[in-house]
Amino acid sequence: MAEVACSPTPAGSVGSAGSARRVTLSEPRTPSAGSRAEVRVSSGQLSQKGSAGSVRVISAGSARKSPSTPDYMKPIVRSAVRRWKRLHEQGMMKRLVGMRNEKKEHLQAAKEDAHKLARKIPTELLAKEWLQDNQATVEVRAYLVDKVFPTLILGVEKLLCEADKRGLSEVAIMDPNFNPLNFLAQYLLRNNPKYSNFSEASPYVRGLREVAEELRKQLFLLEDNRLARIKAEARRKREERERKEMLRVQEKQRREDCLLKQFDEWMRTSDGKVELALIQNTLRSFVEMVELFPDDLKEAARFGAAIEPTDESGRLLTVKEFQQYLSSYIDPLPTEIFDQFMIHMSKCAWAHCLATEREARRIILTNLFLACDRSGIGILDRHRVLDLFESFWDAANDEVRRSLRNPRRWPVVEVEETEDSLSDDEGLSMLDDVQERDEEKENETQSAADEGKVEDAQVEEQKDTEDSQKPESAEKGDDSQETLPETESEPRKDENQEEQQGKKEEENNEAEEVKPAEEGQKAESDEQNDEGKEKTDEEKKDEQGEEKKEEEQNQSSEEQKTDPGNASASENPADVETAGQTQTEAETQEVSEKEQTTQGLPEKEQDEAEDDKTLKLDLKTSDDDMVPPGTTQTGRLSVTFAEGTEFEREIQTAGTVTSIQSQMSAFDEHTLNVSQFVHLTETFIGDRPKRALFETLLRYIKEGYEETEEEKLERLLKARKEALASKRKVQMDNLFERWDNDGSGYLDLDEVETVMLKYKDGQEAEAISRAKDKLSKQSKYHDQRLSKREFRTFINLVVDEIPGDSFDYLVEFLASSIERSYADRVRGDARKKWLQQVVTAAETSGASLEPVYRAVFQALFKDAEAHGNNKRISANIAMLERNVHFPARGDVCLRYVASTPEDADYVLTKVLYKDMKGISFAAVESGKPIHVPRVANHGNIHFWNNHRHRDEREGSFIVIPLKDRRKRVFGIMGIDTLSDPHTKAIFITHEIQFFQGVAKAFSVAYHHVDMRKKLLRITESAVSWIQRRSPHVTEVVFYMVEPDGKGQDYVLRKMMMTDNRGNPVQPENPARLERKDNLFRDYLFKSVDNSESVTADAYGERHLAFPLRDDQGRAVAIIDISIGSMKKLPAHENKEALRMLRLLQMAHKEIASEFAGEESMRILDAEKDDNARMDIMFDRLMLMELRENVSKLDTQAYAELKSYNEPPAIILDILKATIAIFYLEKVETGEFDDWTRVKGLINGDLSQKIADFDPTAQEDLLPSEKFEHYLKDVPHGEVAKYGSLPAQHMYNWVFVCLSLIEHTRKMRQNKMENTVPTEGDSAAED
């Protein structure tokens, strides 16, 4: 079939002109004579002229006869049948249309009737509540609402009405004549909806019908319509997708708003940018917090990208860059994690704000230090500064004290400097004051954060504009006056303080007021001092007398010029509250009030008003009211020296060295450098001091820090001496390094003496001989080899024996006598570099020996390749141990702990005994290297590899003993060339010397790591005690200080932390904390920099950082104690924590002295075991301290205990536990249940028993569970409340004894469980 479109009918033709027609041509597939082609007119009728409405049927034959006529124009054949069909169809169509219209009218009428009925019957809203919230059962709900509920609900309603009629709803008695099930069934049968529509009149059913209609719309009226279900599912997914997209857009917008808010919090510069390094540190710190999350949240809290290395270029981010940078990390985070991250960022922003304020204060404090350091050597007197703080504290009122920290307590003073005589009651009262202060500070911080930020950020600008704003400076003085009100009338709480204040007042009244001298007089005094440095003591005294006379003359001349009112005004320590007060003409009332308390001040206050404007960053003030207690304004002649002199140059050098603040400052209990002074002052004033109080303290310190001429001269001479000693030490070390070209670490004494005897052609031979004799007497472990320290000692002894100062000449002569060739110097420099890598590996290893072994073998391989004719060597290291398993085979043995890879399978973990072949024990006993040039020709070599053929045992072998500081052998290092294919692989002299240098470097590295391991074991005990005695401590972290490997800064290695249960845990791979990556943990680095304790807030938690110092006062480790949201530990917990930290510092000093060569201290019987000694060292120190405390108790202290008629149960339990240590059987039998018998044992004999008792010495250890029975219900904090010092000491003593007993029991069990190592054959010897 084919469809064609007819052209429009020509004009004048019958029909619809212009209408298009659709004609279908139907032709047979094979042409035939009788076939016809029908043309149906699908639209309108085809007409011709004269026969309107007629249809012609054209046969196919006639169509073919006129070929010119197209097919679609052929005539249609007329038929009566067709006309009848057409008429019949038209009639039927009219009937169908009529029936359809009639049905529509009936439906419309029904709807109108239903609508009229709906107006009359109200809708029951209760019907719409059925299953409304159940979205998962739409089909079930539609069925129930349409088929069941309309009849069932009405039946239940009928049933209830019937029950009410019978009175059954109010009684619990069943009616035998009424069955509710039967009644309901009868109702349902009688009201079957198929036969009755009575229920349709109910408003409740009408409501159900409405609900059913809505449900039908949801089901598209056809429950089995698959297309409808697909559309519904598609619509549901689309709606869900749109909802998620809307939520995503909202969340994205919310996050953008949060980031904008964060940017405003972080922005601290006027250009509207944020430093990139701060954001990177925030991201890293959040990663640390994520590690504390549960396991299911750790994965969700991962950032979208790896954090980039911290930017060090100072790049700043704009708002857009800030959003883009953070979005790349936080976009994948869930909403809850994102909110946590925003909270964390807010905390970090607040910490950055405080750091900015602190930096501004540090600039001011640094200038204050420079103003007080009139000698110019970069050091202040620590005790004098602390005395100023104490005076300021004593003179301040209670309101001011709440903003300060007590300068007599930690952390203003170090733990070692605190007095342990403070009772718990006093500590508790002090704690309350501190707690109130912290709460007030928190409130002030939250309420006036923005104001504080603006004020502190503009401190410098305000101070710069004070020159033109005198009234403003006067207002500042009034602020300081309000901050520090007068406390002259306040009663003193401490009588000792009263006496001290009285003494200071007397000294102050007797002191003279002298003004500074003229500049010319200063120059004269400077020249006199410069010339006088070479004179005798008598001449110096004469010069000092002349200077005093000049000062008296200057004083008398100045007093004539000085106003009598000012001269007559005496200062009082309590007048510190009036420091900095200035008055203007508008404040006459306050002036009159001051005139009542202080006389003769008006003119002086005018001077103060002029001087207040000079209180800028340089802190140049001269207020007469600011004279602190015990000091006077004396005319100080600054000690300077003539330009160009040697002493002046040395002082400048020392001042330059000390003024450049090193990253790690050594702690000195007598002096303070710039960084330590700033830190000490910040600790005293707190985190956010009031500006008026801060300025007052600055003025007070500047005017109060006084140094006499003798003190300044002594300090300068000390600085010169230290600078000279440091310079000479560097010269001698350089000389030693040049002499020891191959890095052996030792010099031959005879060789050094031979060279020295050539000095002055042998004229100083006797002096050198005397110095040698003194060296042999002074050195405990002296032999014919000099270490670097012994070499310095020998040089100094020789210089002391030679008349005059001949140090420079002697060192210059020795340096010229040991000239090396260029090749030797290049070889020596390379070897020293490799040796230094061994030591550096130990310092950066995190208390692990694996990097040290690797560095040792690498040094040997590199030297063999570069300077040993490319030898192929093998090496191993063995440690000396006590032979506890086979004593018959020797008292000691060698256990191999490290080896090169080719011999590892044969040597590692093997043990060499004395009865076995080998030269190793000969090297151990002699302490000297033993070299075997031909192993095959030596008959006393033990080969661990038995499979090696005799022909393959050609080569050299050398054993180098490993020695400690006391020159005791603790192991051996073996090196051989058995694997070298050359037959003449013999070690020559310079190689053997280098091997000795490797052994020396390994010894230094090994003992460094060993000391850190022992420190970790002691720290573990200390942390356990801290957690036991201070339950409010949430976390304790132990960091070790290590060099960064680049020589620029140091890093902190996280070696130990506590888990959720408070148990110390050592991580397998300790993390390294760099300064640039931990800006928000800056308190840790500050503690290391200053080698002092620090209290700070980090991430919303209070942290207490405590440094462990070496013998030079530098921090080697940090204890970080976190107490959560608390600002201060309870009094007894804080006291116990400080005690544990002090004991830990003592333990560290003890093991450091042992490694330095001192004798070890062994008091308890269990300390005979070297391996387990570190586990009980901390407990032993506690025991020693308690023994000392008990021995100090007098009869009066015991009389207090005996005064009880019936002691408290806690006191009685403590005494029973103490007595049970010595009389366990009697206590168990009840002999000491009587208080009278217990009182009989409380005397000096009990103290002596406690002092002599060793809990680890008994063969059968005491059962600790029997003593814990008495103390299990005794909290530590409750003991201090009774105020009994003997009970507190006994309580602690019993616990320490129990801890030592448990340690000893475990040590004995471990010793018995140790298995005997198996022997095996395996490479070359040793």
PDB file of C-alpha atoms in Angstrom, residues 277 540 588 763:
ATOM      1  CA  ALA A 277      51.015  27.785  56.885  1.00  0.00           C
ATOM      2  CA  LYS A 540      90.902  48.508  92.552  1.00  0.00           C
ATOM      3  CA  THR A 588      41.654  67.627  91.358  1.00  0.00           C
ATOM      4  CA  GLN A 763     112.575  24.525  78.092  1.00  0.00           C
TER       5      GLN A 763
END
